[in-house]
Coordinates of C-alpha atoms and ligand atoms in Angstrom, one line a residue:
M1 CA -94.6 33.8 91.5
N2 CA -91.5 35.7 90.7
T3 CA -90.0 37.7 93.6
S4 CA -86.4 38.3 92.8
N5 CA -85.8 41.9 92.3
S6 CA -88.2 42.3 96.0
E7 CA -85.6 39.9 97.4
N8 CA -82.9 41.5 96.4
L9 CA -84.1 44.9 97.1
F10 CA -84.9 43.5 101.0
A11 CA -81.5 42.1 101.1
R12 CA -79.5 45.7 100.2
A13 CA -82.7 48.1 102.1
Q14 CA -81.7 45.5 105.5
H15 CA -78.5 47.0 104.9
V16 CA -79.3 50.7 104.8
T17 CA -82.9 50.8 107.5
P18 CA -83.4 49.3 110.5
G19 CA -85.1 45.7 109.3
G20 CA -85.3 47.1 105.7
V21 CA -88.4 49.0 106.0
N22 CA -89.2 52.0 106.8
S23 CA -92.3 51.2 109.5
P24 CA -91.8 48.0 111.4
V25 CA -95.8 46.0 110.3
R26 CA -94.4 45.7 106.5
A27 CA -91.4 43.5 107.1
F28 CA -93.7 40.6 107.3
R29 CA -92.2 40.1 110.5
G30 CA -96.0 38.7 111.6
V31 CA -96.4 36.2 108.4
G32 CA -93.0 35.6 107.5
G33 CA -91.5 35.5 104.0
T34 CA -90.3 38.9 101.5
P35 CA -92.1 41.7 102.2
R36 CA -92.5 42.6 98.1
F37 CA -91.2 46.3 97.3
M38 CA -94.3 47.9 95.2
Q39 CA -93.6 50.2 92.4
R40 CA -96.8 51.5 91.0
G41 CA -100.1 51.8 92.6
Q42 CA -103.6 52.7 90.4
G43 CA -107.2 51.6 91.2
P44 CA -107.8 48.9 93.4
R45 CA -104.4 47.9 92.5
M46 CA -100.7 47.9 92.7
W47 CA -97.4 46.4 91.5
D48 CA -94.3 45.2 92.8
A49 CA -90.5 45.7 91.6
D50 CA -90.8 42.5 89.7
G51 CA -94.2 43.3 88.1
N52 CA -96.9 40.8 89.8
S53 CA -99.9 42.9 90.1
Y54 CA -101.8 42.7 93.6
L55 CA -105.6 44.0 94.7
D56 CA -104.6 46.4 97.3
Y57 CA -106.7 45.8 100.5
I58 CA -103.9 47.8 102.7
G59 CA -104.7 51.1 100.8
S60 CA -101.3 52.8 102.4
W61 CA -102.9 51.5 106.2
G62 CA -106.1 53.4 105.5
P63 CA -105.6 56.9 103.4
H64 CA -106.7 55.5 99.9
I65 CA -110.7 55.0 100.2
L66 CA -111.1 56.2 96.8
G67 CA -108.0 53.7 95.8
H68 CA -104.4 54.7 93.8
R69 CA -103.7 58.3 92.5
P70 CA -107.4 58.9 92.4
E71 CA -108.0 61.8 89.9
P72 CA -109.1 65.2 91.7
V73 CA -105.9 64.3 93.8
I74 CA -103.7 64.1 91.2
E75 CA -105.1 66.8 89.5
A76 CA -105.0 68.8 92.6
L77 CA -101.5 68.1 92.6
R78 CA -100.4 68.8 89.4
E79 CA -102.0 71.9 89.7
V80 CA -99.9 73.2 92.9
L81 CA -96.5 71.5 92.2
E82 CA -96.8 75.3 89.4
L83 CA -97.4 76.9 92.5
G84 CA -94.1 75.9 94.9
T85 CA -94.1 72.7 97.2
S86 CA -93.9 74.6 101.2
F87 CA -93.5 78.4 101.7
G88 CA -92.8 78.5 106.2
A89 CA -95.9 80.7 105.5
P90 CA -99.7 80.6 106.2
T91 CA -101.5 79.6 102.7
G92 CA -105.4 80.0 101.9
R93 CA -105.2 75.6 101.5
E94 CA -104.7 75.4 105.5
V95 CA -107.9 77.7 106.0
E96 CA -110.0 76.0 103.2
L97 CA -109.1 72.4 104.9
A98 CA -109.6 73.2 108.2
T99 CA -112.7 74.9 107.3
E100 CA -113.4 71.6 105.1
I101 CA -112.6 69.8 108.3
I102 CA -114.8 71.5 110.6
G103 CA -118.1 71.3 108.3
A104 CA -117.3 67.1 108.5
V105 CA -116.8 66.5 112.4
P106 CA -119.0 67.5 114.9
S107 CA -117.4 67.8 117.3
I108 CA -114.7 70.0 115.7
E109 CA -114.9 73.6 115.9
M110 CA -111.0 74.5 115.2
V111 CA -108.5 72.6 114.3
R112 CA -104.5 72.4 114.0
L113 CA -103.2 70.5 110.7
V114 CA -99.5 68.5 111.6
N115 CA -98.0 65.9 109.6
S116 CA -98.6 62.8 111.2
G117 CA -101.0 60.5 113.2
T118 CA -98.5 60.4 115.9
E119 CA -97.8 64.5 115.6
A120 CA -101.4 65.0 116.0
T121 CA -102.1 62.2 119.3
M122 CA -99.5 63.4 120.5
S123 CA -100.3 66.8 120.7
A124 CA -103.9 66.8 121.7
L125 CA -102.9 64.7 125.1
R126 CA -100.6 67.6 125.6
V127 CA -103.0 70.1 124.9
A128 CA -105.4 67.8 127.4
R129 CA -102.8 68.0 129.9
G130 CA -102.5 71.7 129.5
Y131 CA -106.1 72.3 129.6
T132 CA -106.8 70.0 132.6
K133 CA -103.5 70.8 134.4
R134 CA -103.5 67.0 135.0
D135 CA -101.3 64.4 134.0
L136 CA -102.6 61.2 134.3
T137 CA -104.1 59.1 130.4
I138 CA -106.4 56.3 130.2
K139 CA -105.8 54.4 127.2
F140 CA -106.6 51.0 125.9
E141 CA -104.9 47.4 125.2
G142 CA -104.1 46.7 121.6
C143 CA -104.9 50.0 120.9
Y144 CA -102.4 52.1 118.9
H145 CA -102.2 55.8 119.0
G146 CA -98.5 56.2 116.8
H147 CA -95.4 56.1 118.4
V148 CA -96.1 58.7 121.3
D149 CA -93.7 57.6 124.1
S150 CA -96.2 57.7 127.0
L151 CA -98.9 55.6 124.7
L152 CA -96.3 53.1 123.7
V153 CA -97.9 51.1 126.6
K154 CA -99.8 47.6 125.7
A155 CA -100.0 48.8 122.2
G156 CA -101.5 47.2 119.4
S157 CA -100.3 48.0 115.4
G158 CA -97.0 47.1 114.6
M159 CA -96.4 46.2 118.4
A160 CA -98.8 43.7 118.3
T161 CA -97.5 42.4 115.6
L162 CA -94.2 41.8 117.2
G163 CA -95.4 40.8 120.4
I164 CA -93.6 44.0 122.1
A165 CA -96.0 45.0 124.7
D166 CA -93.4 47.9 125.9
T167 CA -90.9 49.5 123.8
Q168 CA -87.7 50.3 125.1
G169 CA -86.6 53.6 125.7
V170 CA -89.0 55.2 127.3
P171 CA -88.8 55.9 130.6
K172 CA -90.6 54.6 133.2
A173 CA -91.4 57.7 134.5
F174 CA -93.7 58.6 131.2
A175 CA -95.4 55.1 130.8
D176 CA -96.3 55.3 134.3
T177 CA -98.5 58.4 133.6
T178 CA -100.6 56.0 131.2
I179 CA -103.5 53.6 132.6
A180 CA -104.0 50.7 130.4
L181 CA -107.4 49.2 130.5
P182 CA -109.6 46.6 128.3
Y183 CA -111.1 47.7 125.7
N184 CA -115.0 47.4 126.3
D185 CA -114.5 47.2 129.8
V186 CA -117.1 49.4 131.8
P187 CA -116.2 48.5 135.0
A188 CA -112.7 48.5 134.5
L189 CA -113.3 52.3 133.5
E190 CA -115.7 52.8 136.1
A191 CA -112.8 52.0 138.9
A192 CA -110.2 54.2 137.1
F193 CA -111.9 57.0 137.6
A194 CA -112.9 56.0 141.2
N195 CA -109.3 55.3 142.2
Y196 CA -107.8 58.6 140.0
G197 CA -110.9 60.4 138.6
D198 CA -109.5 63.6 139.9
K199 CA -105.8 62.9 138.2
I200 CA -106.4 62.0 135.0
A201 CA -106.3 64.1 132.1
A202 CA -107.8 62.5 129.3
V203 CA -109.1 59.3 128.2
I204 CA -107.7 58.4 124.1
V205 CA -109.8 56.1 122.4
E206 CA -109.9 54.1 118.9
P207 CA -113.7 54.7 118.2
V208 CA -113.4 51.6 116.2
V209 CA -110.6 49.6 116.8
G210 CA -108.3 48.9 113.6
N211 CA -105.2 48.2 115.3
M212 CA -105.3 44.5 117.1
G213 CA -107.4 43.8 114.2
C214 CA -111.0 45.3 113.5
V215 CA -112.4 45.2 117.4
I216 CA -116.1 46.8 117.6
P217 CA -116.9 49.0 120.7
T218 CA -120.4 48.5 122.6
Q219 CA -122.1 51.4 122.8
D220 CA -122.3 51.3 126.6
F221 CA -118.3 51.4 126.9
L222 CA -118.4 54.6 124.2
Q223 CA -121.7 56.1 126.5
A224 CA -119.7 55.7 129.6
M225 CA -116.2 56.6 128.9
R226 CA -118.2 60.4 127.5
Q227 CA -120.4 60.3 130.9
L228 CA -116.9 59.1 133.0
T229 CA -115.1 62.3 131.3
E230 CA -117.8 64.5 131.9
K231 CA -118.2 63.7 135.4
H232 CA -114.8 63.9 136.1
G233 CA -113.0 66.7 134.7
A234 CA -111.1 64.7 131.8
L235 CA -111.0 65.3 128.0
L236 CA -112.3 62.6 125.9
I237 CA -110.6 62.1 122.8
F238 CA -111.0 59.9 119.7
D239 CA -108.3 58.6 117.6
E240 CA -109.9 59.3 114.7
V241 CA -106.8 59.2 112.6
M242 CA -107.8 55.7 111.0
T243 CA -112.3 56.2 111.2
G244 CA -111.9 59.4 110.2
F245 CA -113.9 60.3 106.4
R246 CA -113.3 56.2 106.8
L247 CA -116.5 54.9 108.6
A248 CA -118.6 57.6 107.7
L249 CA -118.1 62.0 106.5
G250 CA -118.2 62.3 110.4
G251 CA -116.7 59.5 111.3
A252 CA -117.1 57.5 114.1
Q253 CA -118.3 60.5 116.4
Q254 CA -120.7 60.6 113.6
V255 CA -121.7 56.8 113.5
F256 CA -122.3 56.5 117.1
N257 CA -123.3 60.0 117.9
I258 CA -120.8 61.0 120.7
K259 CA -118.8 64.2 120.6
P260 CA -115.8 63.9 122.3
D261 CA -113.6 66.7 123.4
L262 CA -110.5 66.7 121.2
T263 CA -110.4 64.4 118.0
T264 CA -107.2 63.6 115.7
L265 CA -107.2 62.8 112.5
G266 CA -104.9 61.5 109.6
K267 CA -104.6 59.0 106.8
I268 CA -107.3 60.3 104.1
I269 CA -107.6 63.7 105.2
G270 CA -104.1 63.9 103.3
G271 CA -105.7 61.8 100.0
G272 CA -101.7 59.6 100.7
L273 CA -99.6 62.5 101.5
P274 CA -98.3 63.6 105.1
L275 CA -101.2 65.4 107.0
A276 CA -102.7 64.9 109.6
A277 CA -104.6 66.9 112.5
Y278 CA -106.0 67.4 115.6
G279 CA -109.0 69.5 116.8
G280 CA -112.3 70.7 119.3
R281 CA -113.4 72.6 121.2
E282 CA -113.0 76.3 120.5
D283 CA -111.9 76.9 124.3
I284 CA -109.0 73.7 124.5
M285 CA -108.1 74.5 121.1
K286 CA -107.4 77.9 122.1
K287 CA -104.4 76.9 124.6
V288 CA -102.1 76.0 121.4
A289 CA -99.3 77.7 120.3
P290 CA -99.6 81.0 119.7
A291 CA -103.0 81.4 120.9
G292 CA -102.7 79.6 124.4
P293 CA -99.5 78.2 126.7
V294 CA -99.8 74.9 125.4
Y295 CA -96.3 75.0 122.5
Q296 CA -97.3 72.8 119.5
A297 CA -94.8 73.8 115.6
G298 CA -93.8 72.0 112.6
T299 CA -91.9 73.0 109.8
L300 CA -94.3 71.2 107.5
S301 CA -97.3 71.5 109.2
G302 CA -99.8 72.4 106.6
N303 CA -97.7 72.7 103.5
P304 CA -99.6 73.4 100.5
V305 CA -98.6 69.8 98.7
A306 CA -100.3 67.6 101.3
V307 CA -103.1 70.0 102.2
S308 CA -104.0 70.5 98.1
A309 CA -104.2 66.4 98.1
G310 CA -106.4 66.3 101.2
L311 CA -108.3 69.5 100.1
A312 CA -109.2 67.4 96.9
M313 CA -110.2 63.8 98.9
V314 CA -112.1 65.8 101.8
R315 CA -114.2 67.8 99.0
Y316 CA -114.4 64.7 97.1
L317 CA -116.4 62.2 99.8
K318 CA -118.7 65.5 101.2
S319 CA -119.6 65.9 97.8
H320 CA -120.0 62.0 96.2
P321 CA -121.9 60.1 100.0
E322 CA -122.6 57.3 97.6
V323 CA -118.9 56.1 98.7
Y324 CA -120.0 55.1 101.7
D325 CA -122.6 53.2 100.8
R326 CA -120.2 51.1 98.0
I327 CA -117.1 50.1 100.4
D328 CA -120.1 49.2 103.0
K329 CA -121.6 46.8 100.6
S330 CA -118.2 45.5 98.8
T331 CA -116.8 44.8 102.5
A332 CA -120.1 42.8 103.3
A333 CA -119.3 40.3 100.5
L334 CA -115.8 39.8 101.4
A335 CA -117.6 39.0 105.1
A336 CA -119.1 36.5 103.3
A337 CA -116.4 34.7 101.8
V338 CA -115.5 32.7 105.0
P339 CA -116.5 29.6 106.7
S340 CA -118.0 30.3 110.4
S341 CA -114.5 29.2 112.1
I342 CA -113.4 32.6 111.8
T343 CA -114.5 34.9 113.6
V344 CA -115.2 38.0 111.0
N345 CA -115.6 41.6 112.8
R346 CA -116.4 44.3 109.9
F347 CA -117.6 48.1 110.4
G348 CA -117.8 49.2 107.3
S349 CA -114.9 49.1 105.2
M350 CA -112.9 48.1 107.9
I351 CA -112.3 44.2 108.3
T352 CA -110.3 41.3 109.5
F353 CA -110.7 37.6 109.4
F354 CA -109.7 36.4 113.0
F355 CA -108.4 32.6 113.1
K356 CA -110.7 31.6 116.0
P357 CA -113.9 30.6 116.0
T358 CA -114.9 32.6 119.3
P359 CA -115.4 36.4 119.4
V360 CA -113.0 39.0 119.8
T361 CA -113.7 42.1 121.9
D362 CA -110.7 43.0 122.6
W363 CA -106.9 42.6 123.3
E364 CA -107.3 39.4 125.2
S365 CA -109.9 37.8 123.0
A366 CA -107.7 38.6 120.0
K367 CA -103.9 37.3 120.7
T368 CA -106.0 34.1 121.0
A369 CA -106.2 33.9 117.5
D370 CA -104.1 31.5 115.5
T371 CA -101.8 33.6 113.8
K372 CA -99.7 30.6 111.7
S373 CA -102.6 29.8 110.4
F374 CA -103.4 33.8 109.5
G375 CA -99.5 33.8 107.8
D376 CA -100.7 30.8 105.3
F377 CA -103.7 32.4 105.0
F378 CA -101.8 36.0 103.9
H379 CA -99.5 34.2 101.7
Y380 CA -102.1 32.0 100.1
L381 CA -103.7 35.3 99.0
L382 CA -100.8 37.5 97.8
E383 CA -99.3 34.3 95.6
R384 CA -102.5 34.6 94.0
G385 CA -102.7 38.4 93.5
V386 CA -104.4 39.3 96.6
Y387 CA -102.8 41.8 99.2
F388 CA -104.1 41.9 103.0
P389 CA -102.3 43.2 105.4
P390 CA -99.2 41.3 106.6
S391 CA -100.6 40.7 110.1
Q392 CA -103.8 38.8 112.0
F393 CA -104.2 42.8 114.6
E394 CA -104.5 45.0 112.0
A395 CA -107.4 45.8 109.5
A396 CA -108.0 45.3 106.3
F397 CA -109.4 48.0 104.3
I398 CA -111.3 48.5 100.8
S399 CA -112.0 51.6 98.4
A400 CA -114.2 52.5 96.0
A401 CA -112.1 51.4 93.6
H402 CA -112.2 48.0 94.2
T403 CA -115.2 47.0 91.6
D404 CA -118.1 44.2 91.7
E405 CA -114.9 41.9 89.6
D406 CA -112.5 42.2 91.5
I407 CA -114.1 41.8 94.9
A408 CA -115.8 38.6 93.2
T409 CA -112.2 37.9 92.4
T410 CA -110.6 38.1 95.7
V411 CA -114.1 36.1 97.4
N412 CA -113.3 33.7 94.7
V413 CA -109.1 33.0 95.8
I414 CA -110.6 32.9 100.1
R415 CA -113.1 30.3 99.3
S416 CA -110.3 28.5 97.3
Y417 CA -107.9 28.8 100.5
F418 CA -111.0 27.2 103.1
E419 CA -111.8 24.7 100.1
S420 CA -108.0 23.7 99.8
Ligands
KE4_1 P1 -99.1 57.9 111.4 O1 -98.4 58.2 113.2 O2 -98.6 56.6 111.2 O3 -99.1 57.9 110.6 O4 -100.3 57.3 112.7 C1 -100.4 56.7 114.2 C2 -101.8 56.5 114.3 C3 -102.2 56.6 115.0 N1 -103.6 56.6 115.7 C4 -104.4 55.2 114.8 C5 -105.8 54.9 115.1 C6 -103.6 54.7 113.8 O5 -104.3 53.6 113.0 C7 -102.0 55.2 113.7 C8 -101.1 54.7 112.7 N2 -101.3 53.2 112.2 C9 -100.9 52.5 111.5 C10 -102.0 51.1 110.9 N3 -102.3 50.0 112.1 C11 -99.7 52.9 110.3 C12 -98.8 52.0 109.8 C13 -97.4 51.5 110.4 O6 -97.4 51.8 111.3 O7 -96.9 51.3 109.2

C-alpha cells in the first residue's frame, strides 16, 4: 500500500503541530507506523492522501452513526451556508435542537449547547459544584471525559494509549478534588461515600465505557451510583458524549433505565461538526448564567452551521429507529469474527477486541491486554483497507452506512488475520 503522501504530510505536520496531529490518539503512537492523512469520506468509507480506500470503523470517534456525508446533514449544511455561519446572537435553530434533545433524552429538562465534549463535562462539573456548594468529584479509572484539568486523573482514551496516568500542568490542588475509583467496584464506591459523602459534588461516569476500550457496567454498579448520590446529596452525571444517541435515541440512560441529574452529550448531536451539550434537571440548569450564578459562555456555542447539522442528524435518528437494530446486528456479526483467545466487549454498535482471553471489566483488567498483538492486528487490517481505532484502549464504531457486504468483507479480513 503506497503511503508516501501521508508520510510526507506527517513529516511536515510534525514541524508545525505537536506530534503532527491535533489530537494525540490520531498519531498512531499506540500501534506504531505512519498515520494516514485522510482526504475524503463517503458512507462507510474514507480515502487517504494516497488514494487508498478504507472501511471506516472509527467514524470520527463516534459522530458518524450514519456514515460519512449523510444526505440529510449535507442538505442542511448547504441550506444554512446560504444564510450565514455565526451571528453571536440567539437563533431559532438552537431552540429547535434543544427541544429535540429534551424530547429524546429522558432526564434532560433544560440544555445548554457548547462546542466540545470537554466543554460539556467541564461545565456540568462546575454546575454540580455550584448547585451542591461542594468541591469533590468521583470519576473512574480508565474513563475519559475530555481534557478537563480536574478529570485528567487516571483517565482513558489518549492518556491510556500513551500510558500517562496523570498529565503535567494540572495543579495538585485540582487533581486533589478528584477521587478516582475502579469501574464496576460497588464496595469502593460505597467506601468513598462513607468517607467523603457530604463533600462530594458529583459522580461522573461513562455509563458504557468507550475510553479504556469498551467496558460494560453491571446494573448494580449504575444502580448503586444512583442510590448513593441521592442518599448523600451529590449529583450523578452521565457522560454520554459517546453513548448519547449511539446506544439508543435516549442513550445509555434509556437502555439502563437510570435517570442521572445531569447528562453530557457530543459527537453524534453535532452530525460531525463541533457541537456538544450539557443538560438535566431544570432546577440545576437554572443555576447557569445568565439565569443563575454559575458562569459558562462560548463565542460559537449554538452556531447555526453545527446546529443545523445536529438538528438534521437528531431528527433523522428520531424518525428512523431501525438504524439502531441495523448497527446492532452489524456489530454482532463483527463480534463473531474473532477466536475465543480474544475478549470481545460489545454494547450495541460500540465494540473492542481485547487481546487477552480473560474478561475485561475495569482498567486493571483492560491494561493487561497484549497491545503489541493488537498493533499487529490493527496494521494487518489497515493494509487490507479496514480502519480500526489505532489503540487497544478505544472503542470501534459501526454505522448504518456499512452494508452487509462491507461487514462480510471485514469479517473475512479479521478471520484471515487469525488464520495467518
Ligand atoms: P471532546 O472534547 O473530544 O469533543 O470530547 C471529550 C469526551 C468526553 N466524554 C467522552 C465519553 C468522550 O469519549 C470524549 C472524547 N472521546 C475521544 C475518543 N475516545 C475523542 C477522540 C480524541 O480525543 O481525539
